[in-house]
Tab-separated table of C-alpha atoms and ligand atoms in Angstrom:
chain	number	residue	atom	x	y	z
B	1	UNK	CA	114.697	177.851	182.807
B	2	UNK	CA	113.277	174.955	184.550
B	3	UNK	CA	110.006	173.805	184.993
B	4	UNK	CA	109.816	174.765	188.753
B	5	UNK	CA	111.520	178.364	188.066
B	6	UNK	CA	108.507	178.625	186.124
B	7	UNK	CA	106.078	178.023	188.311
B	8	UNK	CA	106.992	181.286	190.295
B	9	UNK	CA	106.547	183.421	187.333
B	10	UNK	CA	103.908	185.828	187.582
B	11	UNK	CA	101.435	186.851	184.886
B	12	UNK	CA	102.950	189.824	184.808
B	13	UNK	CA	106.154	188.247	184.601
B	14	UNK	CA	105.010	186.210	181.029
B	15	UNK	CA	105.714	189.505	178.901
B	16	UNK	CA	109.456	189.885	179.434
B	17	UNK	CA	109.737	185.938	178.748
B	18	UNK	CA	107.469	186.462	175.821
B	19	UNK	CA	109.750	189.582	174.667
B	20	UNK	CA	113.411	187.326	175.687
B	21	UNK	CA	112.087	184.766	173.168
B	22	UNK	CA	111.408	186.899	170.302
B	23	UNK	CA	114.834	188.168	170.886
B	24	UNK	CA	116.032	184.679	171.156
B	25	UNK	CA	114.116	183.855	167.918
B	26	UNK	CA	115.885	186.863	166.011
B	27	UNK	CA	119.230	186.068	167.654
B	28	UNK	CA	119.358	182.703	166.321
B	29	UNK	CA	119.547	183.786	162.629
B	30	UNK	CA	122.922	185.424	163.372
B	31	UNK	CA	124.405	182.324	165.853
B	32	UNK	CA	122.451	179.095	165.324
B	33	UNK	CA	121.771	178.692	168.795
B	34	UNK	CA	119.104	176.026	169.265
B	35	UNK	CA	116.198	177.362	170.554
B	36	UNK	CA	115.500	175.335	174.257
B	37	UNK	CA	111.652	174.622	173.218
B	38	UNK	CA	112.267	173.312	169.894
B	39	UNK	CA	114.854	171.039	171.269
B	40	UNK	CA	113.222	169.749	174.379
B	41	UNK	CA	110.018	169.258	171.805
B	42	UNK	CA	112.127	167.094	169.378
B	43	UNK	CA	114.042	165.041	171.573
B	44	UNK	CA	113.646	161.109	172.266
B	45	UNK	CA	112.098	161.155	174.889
B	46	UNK	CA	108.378	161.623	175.656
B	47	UNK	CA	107.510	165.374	175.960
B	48	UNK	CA	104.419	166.802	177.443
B	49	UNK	CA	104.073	170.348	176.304
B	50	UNK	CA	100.892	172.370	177.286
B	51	UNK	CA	99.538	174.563	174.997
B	52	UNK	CA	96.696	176.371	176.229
B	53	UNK	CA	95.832	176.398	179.990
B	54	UNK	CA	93.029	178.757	180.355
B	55	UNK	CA	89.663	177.292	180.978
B	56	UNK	CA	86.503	178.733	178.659
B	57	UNK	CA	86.388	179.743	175.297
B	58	UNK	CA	86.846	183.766	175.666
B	59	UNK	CA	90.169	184.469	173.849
B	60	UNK	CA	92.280	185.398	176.627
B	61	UNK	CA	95.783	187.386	176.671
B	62	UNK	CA	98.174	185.054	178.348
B	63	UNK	CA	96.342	181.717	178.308
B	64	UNK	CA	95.068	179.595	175.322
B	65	UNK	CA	92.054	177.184	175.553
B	66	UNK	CA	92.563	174.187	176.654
B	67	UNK	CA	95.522	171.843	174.177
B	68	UNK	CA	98.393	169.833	175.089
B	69	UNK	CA	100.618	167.565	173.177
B	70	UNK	CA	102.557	164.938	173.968
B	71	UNK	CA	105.699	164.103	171.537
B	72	UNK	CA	107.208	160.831	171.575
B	73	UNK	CA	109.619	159.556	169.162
B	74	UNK	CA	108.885	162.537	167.146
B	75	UNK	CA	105.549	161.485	166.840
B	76	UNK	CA	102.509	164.203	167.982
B	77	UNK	CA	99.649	163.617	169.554
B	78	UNK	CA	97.294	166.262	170.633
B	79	UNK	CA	95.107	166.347	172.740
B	80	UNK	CA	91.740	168.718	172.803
B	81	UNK	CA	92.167	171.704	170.120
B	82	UNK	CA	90.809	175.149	171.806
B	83	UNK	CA	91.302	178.253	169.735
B	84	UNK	CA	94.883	178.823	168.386
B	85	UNK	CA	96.400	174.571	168.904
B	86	UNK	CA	98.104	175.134	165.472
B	87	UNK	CA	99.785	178.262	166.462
B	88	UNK	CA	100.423	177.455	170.002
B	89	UNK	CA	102.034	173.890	168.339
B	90	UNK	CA	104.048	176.561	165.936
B	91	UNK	CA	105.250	178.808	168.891
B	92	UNK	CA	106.463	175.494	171.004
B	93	UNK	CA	108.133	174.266	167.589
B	94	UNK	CA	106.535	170.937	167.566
B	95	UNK	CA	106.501	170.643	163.282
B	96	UNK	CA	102.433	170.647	162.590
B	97	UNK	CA	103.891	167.511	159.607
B	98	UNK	CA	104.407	165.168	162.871
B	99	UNK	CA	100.713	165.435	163.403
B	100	UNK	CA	99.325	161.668	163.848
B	101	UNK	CA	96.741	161.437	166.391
B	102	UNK	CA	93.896	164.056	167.802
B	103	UNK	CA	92.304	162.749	170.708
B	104	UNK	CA	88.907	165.183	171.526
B	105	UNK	CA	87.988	164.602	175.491
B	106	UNK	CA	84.590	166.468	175.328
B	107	UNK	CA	82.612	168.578	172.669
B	108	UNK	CA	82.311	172.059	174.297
B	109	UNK	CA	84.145	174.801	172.495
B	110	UNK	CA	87.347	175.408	174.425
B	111	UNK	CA	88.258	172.310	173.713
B	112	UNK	CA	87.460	171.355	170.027
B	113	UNK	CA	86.828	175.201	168.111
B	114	UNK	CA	89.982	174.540	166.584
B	115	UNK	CA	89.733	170.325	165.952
B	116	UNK	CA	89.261	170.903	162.047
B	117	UNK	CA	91.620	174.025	162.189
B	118	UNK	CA	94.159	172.134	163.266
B	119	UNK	CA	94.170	169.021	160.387
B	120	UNK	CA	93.161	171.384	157.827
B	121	UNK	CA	96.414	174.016	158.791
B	122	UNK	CA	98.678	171.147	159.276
B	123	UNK	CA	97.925	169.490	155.887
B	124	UNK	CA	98.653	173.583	154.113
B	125	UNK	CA	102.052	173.060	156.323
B	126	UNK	CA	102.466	169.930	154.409
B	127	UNK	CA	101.443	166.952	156.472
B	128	UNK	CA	100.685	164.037	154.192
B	129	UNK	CA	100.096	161.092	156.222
B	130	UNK	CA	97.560	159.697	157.830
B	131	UNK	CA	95.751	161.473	161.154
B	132	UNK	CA	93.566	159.269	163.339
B	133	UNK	CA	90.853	161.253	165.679
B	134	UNK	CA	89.335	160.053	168.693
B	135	UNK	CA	86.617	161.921	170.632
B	136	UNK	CA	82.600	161.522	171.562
B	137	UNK	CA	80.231	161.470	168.436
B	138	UNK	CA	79.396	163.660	166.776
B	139	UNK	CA	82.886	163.443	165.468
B	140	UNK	CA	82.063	161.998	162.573
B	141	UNK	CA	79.648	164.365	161.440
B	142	UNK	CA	81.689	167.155	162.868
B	143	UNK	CA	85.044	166.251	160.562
B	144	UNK	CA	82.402	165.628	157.602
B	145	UNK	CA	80.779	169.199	157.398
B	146	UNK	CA	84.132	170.453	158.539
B	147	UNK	CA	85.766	169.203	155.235
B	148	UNK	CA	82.469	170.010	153.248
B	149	UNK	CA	82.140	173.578	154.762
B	150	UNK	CA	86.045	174.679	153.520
B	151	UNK	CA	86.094	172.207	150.152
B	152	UNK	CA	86.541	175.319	148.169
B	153	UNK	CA	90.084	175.771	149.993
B	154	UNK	CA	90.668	172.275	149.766
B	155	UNK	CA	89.745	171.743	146.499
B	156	UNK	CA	91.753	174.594	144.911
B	157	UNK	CA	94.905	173.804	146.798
B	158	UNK	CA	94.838	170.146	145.462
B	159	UNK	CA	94.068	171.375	142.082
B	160	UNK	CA	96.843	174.660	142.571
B	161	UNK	CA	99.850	173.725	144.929
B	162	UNK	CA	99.290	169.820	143.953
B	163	UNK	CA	98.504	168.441	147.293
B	164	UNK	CA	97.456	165.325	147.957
B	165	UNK	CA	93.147	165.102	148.819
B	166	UNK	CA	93.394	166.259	152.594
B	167	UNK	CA	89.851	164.091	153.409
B	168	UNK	CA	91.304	160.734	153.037
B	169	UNK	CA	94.025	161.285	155.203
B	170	UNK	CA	91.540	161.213	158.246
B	171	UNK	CA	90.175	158.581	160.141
B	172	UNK	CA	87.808	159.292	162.984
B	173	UNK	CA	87.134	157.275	165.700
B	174	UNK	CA	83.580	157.709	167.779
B	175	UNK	CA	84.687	157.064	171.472
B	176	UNK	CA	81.380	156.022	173.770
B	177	UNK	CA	82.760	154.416	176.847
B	178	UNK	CA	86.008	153.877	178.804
B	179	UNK	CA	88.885	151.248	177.973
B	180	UNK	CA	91.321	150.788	175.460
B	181	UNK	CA	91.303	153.623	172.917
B	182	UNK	CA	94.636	152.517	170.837
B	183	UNK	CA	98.273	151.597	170.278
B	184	UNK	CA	101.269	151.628	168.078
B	185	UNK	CA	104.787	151.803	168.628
B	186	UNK	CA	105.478	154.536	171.030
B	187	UNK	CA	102.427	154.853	173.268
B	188	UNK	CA	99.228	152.936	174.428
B	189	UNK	CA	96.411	155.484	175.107
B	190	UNK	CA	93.230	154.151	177.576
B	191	UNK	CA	90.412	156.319	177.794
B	192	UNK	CA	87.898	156.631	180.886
B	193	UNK	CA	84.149	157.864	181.205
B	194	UNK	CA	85.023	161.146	183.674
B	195	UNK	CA	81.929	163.333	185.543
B	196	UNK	CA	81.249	166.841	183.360
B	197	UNK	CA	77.477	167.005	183.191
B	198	UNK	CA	75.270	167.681	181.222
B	199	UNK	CA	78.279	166.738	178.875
B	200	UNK	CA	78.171	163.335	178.068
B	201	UNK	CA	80.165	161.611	177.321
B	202	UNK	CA	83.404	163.435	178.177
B	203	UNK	CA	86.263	161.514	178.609
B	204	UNK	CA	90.368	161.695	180.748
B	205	UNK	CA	93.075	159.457	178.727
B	206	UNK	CA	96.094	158.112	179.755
B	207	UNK	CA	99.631	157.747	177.632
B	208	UNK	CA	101.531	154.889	178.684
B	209	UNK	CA	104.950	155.160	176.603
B	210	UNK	CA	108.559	153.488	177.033
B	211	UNK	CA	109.323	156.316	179.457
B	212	UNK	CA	106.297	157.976	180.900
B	213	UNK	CA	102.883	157.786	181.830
B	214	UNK	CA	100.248	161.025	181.648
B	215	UNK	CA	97.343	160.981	182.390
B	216	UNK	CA	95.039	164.396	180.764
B	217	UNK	CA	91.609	164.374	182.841
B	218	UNK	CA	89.623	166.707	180.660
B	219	UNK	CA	86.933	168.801	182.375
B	220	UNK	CA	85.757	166.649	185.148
B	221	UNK	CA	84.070	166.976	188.413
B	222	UNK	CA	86.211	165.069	190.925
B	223	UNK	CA	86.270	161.455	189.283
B	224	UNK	CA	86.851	157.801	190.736
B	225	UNK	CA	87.163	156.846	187.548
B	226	UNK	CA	90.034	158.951	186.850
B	227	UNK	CA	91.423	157.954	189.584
B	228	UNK	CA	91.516	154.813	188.874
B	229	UNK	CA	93.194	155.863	185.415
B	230	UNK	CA	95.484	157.841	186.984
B	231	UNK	CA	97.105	155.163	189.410
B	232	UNK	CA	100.831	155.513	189.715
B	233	UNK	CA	101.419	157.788	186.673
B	234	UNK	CA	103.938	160.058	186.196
B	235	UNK	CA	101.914	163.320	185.228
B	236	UNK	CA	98.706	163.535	185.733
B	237	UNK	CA	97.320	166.959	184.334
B	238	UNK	CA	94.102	167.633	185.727
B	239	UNK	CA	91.602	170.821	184.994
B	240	UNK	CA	91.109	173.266	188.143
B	241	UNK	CA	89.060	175.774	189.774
B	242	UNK	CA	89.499	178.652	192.087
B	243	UNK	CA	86.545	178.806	193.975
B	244	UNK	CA	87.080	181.891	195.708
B	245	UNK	CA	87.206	183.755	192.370
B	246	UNK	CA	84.354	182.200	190.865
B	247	UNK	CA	81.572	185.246	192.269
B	248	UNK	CA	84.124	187.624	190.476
B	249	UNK	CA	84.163	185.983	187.144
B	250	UNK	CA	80.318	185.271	186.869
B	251	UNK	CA	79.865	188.661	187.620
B	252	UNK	CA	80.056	189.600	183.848
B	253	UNK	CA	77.149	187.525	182.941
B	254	UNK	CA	73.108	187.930	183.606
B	255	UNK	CA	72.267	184.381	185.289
B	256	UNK	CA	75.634	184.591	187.482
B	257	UNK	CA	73.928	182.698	190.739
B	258	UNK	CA	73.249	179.578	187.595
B	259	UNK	CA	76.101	179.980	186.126
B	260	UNK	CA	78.472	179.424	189.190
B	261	UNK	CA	76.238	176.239	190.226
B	262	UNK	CA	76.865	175.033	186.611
B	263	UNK	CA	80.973	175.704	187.441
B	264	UNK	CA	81.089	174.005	190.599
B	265	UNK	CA	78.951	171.028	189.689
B	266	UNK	CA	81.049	169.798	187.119
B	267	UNK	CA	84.526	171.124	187.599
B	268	UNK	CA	87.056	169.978	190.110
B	269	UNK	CA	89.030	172.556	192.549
B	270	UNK	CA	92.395	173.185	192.857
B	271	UNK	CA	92.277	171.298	196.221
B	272	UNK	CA	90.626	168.599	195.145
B	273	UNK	CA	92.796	168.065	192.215
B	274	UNK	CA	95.584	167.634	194.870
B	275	UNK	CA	93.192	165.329	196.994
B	276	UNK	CA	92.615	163.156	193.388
B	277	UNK	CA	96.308	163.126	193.045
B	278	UNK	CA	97.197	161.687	196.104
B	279	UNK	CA	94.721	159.308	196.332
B	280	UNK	CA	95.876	158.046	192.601
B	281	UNK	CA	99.363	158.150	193.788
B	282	UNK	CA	100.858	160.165	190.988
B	283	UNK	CA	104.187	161.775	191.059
B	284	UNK	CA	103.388	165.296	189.346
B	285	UNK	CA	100.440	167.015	189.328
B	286	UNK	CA	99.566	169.615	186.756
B	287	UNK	CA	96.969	172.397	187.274
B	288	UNK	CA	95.465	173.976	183.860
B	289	UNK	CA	92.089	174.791	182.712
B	290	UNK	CA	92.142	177.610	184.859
B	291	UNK	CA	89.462	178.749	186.411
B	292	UNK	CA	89.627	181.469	186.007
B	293	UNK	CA	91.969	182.061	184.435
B	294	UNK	CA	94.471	185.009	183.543
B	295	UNK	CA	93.108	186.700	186.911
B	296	UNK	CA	95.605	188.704	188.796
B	297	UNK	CA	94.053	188.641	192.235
B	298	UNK	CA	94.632	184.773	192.055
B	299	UNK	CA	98.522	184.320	192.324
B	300	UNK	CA	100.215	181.541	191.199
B	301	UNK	CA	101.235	180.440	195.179
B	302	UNK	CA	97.602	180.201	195.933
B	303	UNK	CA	96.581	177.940	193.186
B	304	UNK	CA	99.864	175.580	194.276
B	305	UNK	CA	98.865	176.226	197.696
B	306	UNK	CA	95.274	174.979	197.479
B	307	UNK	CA	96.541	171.555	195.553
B	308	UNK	CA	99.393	170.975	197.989
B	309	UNK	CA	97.202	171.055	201.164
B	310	UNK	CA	96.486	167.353	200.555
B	311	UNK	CA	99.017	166.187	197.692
B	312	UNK	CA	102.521	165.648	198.802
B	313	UNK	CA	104.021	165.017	195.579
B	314	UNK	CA	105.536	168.078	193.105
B	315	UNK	CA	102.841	170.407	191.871
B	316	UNK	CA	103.597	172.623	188.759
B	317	UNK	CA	101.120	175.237	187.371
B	318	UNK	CA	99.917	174.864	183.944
B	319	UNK	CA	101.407	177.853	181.353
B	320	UNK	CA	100.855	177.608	178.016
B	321	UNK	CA	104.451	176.523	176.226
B	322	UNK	CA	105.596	174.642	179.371
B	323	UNK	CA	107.384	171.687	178.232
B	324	UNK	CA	107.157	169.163	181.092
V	1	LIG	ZN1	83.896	171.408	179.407
């Protein structure tokens, strides 16, 4: 199935897909047959696979928090780590032992519940090198107690199954402005201050590799600085809201009239994540962080709609698992 096939799918339409796999999964024991995730996920080439596209931190049924990971040279890195990355990574069969890099973009909950989740699964799964994070402080602090608050696991699994000391292995990085973040053989990564009060600082990167550049915005309120980080890339995945459907989703909560100012001062819509995109010049643009997300009455042609009114390139809507 290609990616623009997919965009057409309805939610409703995810469970039969979700069933076809499993019987994919089961067939494959009898036949071999390569399984088209696992293979797009472990080719050469760069691979952009999102993982969760729902935005907030509610576990949802058909869309993760917010994770993507971008596989080059069968190297993984990941970026943001809402509830479930590791199993979402397991599902689009990126090998959690390829883990290398963890790059946070801003320190509320649907984005980094799962940061220490992730390093401390992969490492069970048998990842033994090192894994560099990069994110806004606290990070430090946060991978510290992480490792302190679960040493009992750690400890006895060194001590039972012989694995090598899991805290060593990670190297955190405290990110507090824009610019280079790093490089190494497959990609260079540049990070830039992006618009998400009160959180600050919150942060969009950019992966220049031998064959693509993406660009992941984080949760941003419509940014020239992304922009500007976004000029002439390939994909640029940006978060996006529905406004329309906002009244209905604050309904469930007391301080709704607050809590919709709070959405719409530091999100971007799905409009003007096409207006962003054109005016960066991008080829692709990505919606995900959904808001909101998993909502029927908002169909997938009126979120592509809304972005194409001013961006003339290709427009694909974030699903978790989508390899693009
Ligand atoms: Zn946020």
């Amino acid at each position: 199935m290609n990616n623009l096939c997919k965009i057409s799918l309805s939610l409703q339409e995810i469970v039969p897909t979700v069933t076809r796999r499993a019987f994919l999964t089961n067939t494959i024991a009898v036949t071999g047959i390569a399984r088209p995730w696992i293979s797009a996920a472990q080719s050469r080439g760069t691979r952009l696979i999102l993982l969760g596209t729902g935005g907030g931190p509610r576990p949802r049924t058909f869309s993760s928090a917010s994770a993507q990971v971008i596989v080059s040279n069968n190297v993984a890195y990941v970026v943001d780590c809402g509830d479930g990355v590791a199993r979402q990574l397991a599902f689009a069969g990126v090998p959690l032992t390829i883990l290398r890099h963890i790059f946070l973009t801003h320190h509320h909950s649907d984005h980094n519940a799962d940061y220490g989740n992730l390093i401390w699964l992969a490492w069970t799964a048998g990842l033994s090198t090192r894994v560099d994070t990069w994110g806004p402080p606290p990070l430090e602090k946060m991978t510290r107690l992480f490792f302190e608050m679960n040493a009992y696991d750690i400890d006895t699994r060194i001590s039972n199954e012989g694995r090598m000391p899991l805290v060593p292995l990670v190297h955190v990085h405290e990110l507090r402005q824009g610019g280079a973040v790093m490089s190494d053989d497959n990609v260079k990564v540049t990070a830039a201050l992006v618009d998400h009060p009160p959180v600050v600082p919150a942060f969009g990167y950019r992966f220049d590799t031998r064959d693509r550049s993406i660009v992941i915005s984080g949760d941003t309120a419509p940014s020239d600085n992304l922009v500007k980080l976004a000029r002439g890339a390939d994909v640029l995945v940006h978060s996006a809201m529905y406004p329309p459907a906002i009244d209905r989703l604050v309904g469930r909560v007391p301080n709704a009239a607050a809590l919709k100012a709070s959405i719409l001062s530091h999100q971007t819509s799905a409009e003007d994540a096409g207006r962003l995109a054109q005016a960066s010049g991008v080829t692709t643009l990505v919606l995900s962080h959904l808001v909101p997300a998993d909502d029927p009455e908002v169909t997938d042609r009126m979120w592509i709609e809304a972005a194409q009114l001013y961006f003339r390139g290709t427009v694909i809507l974030g699903k978790d698992l989508l390899v693009i």
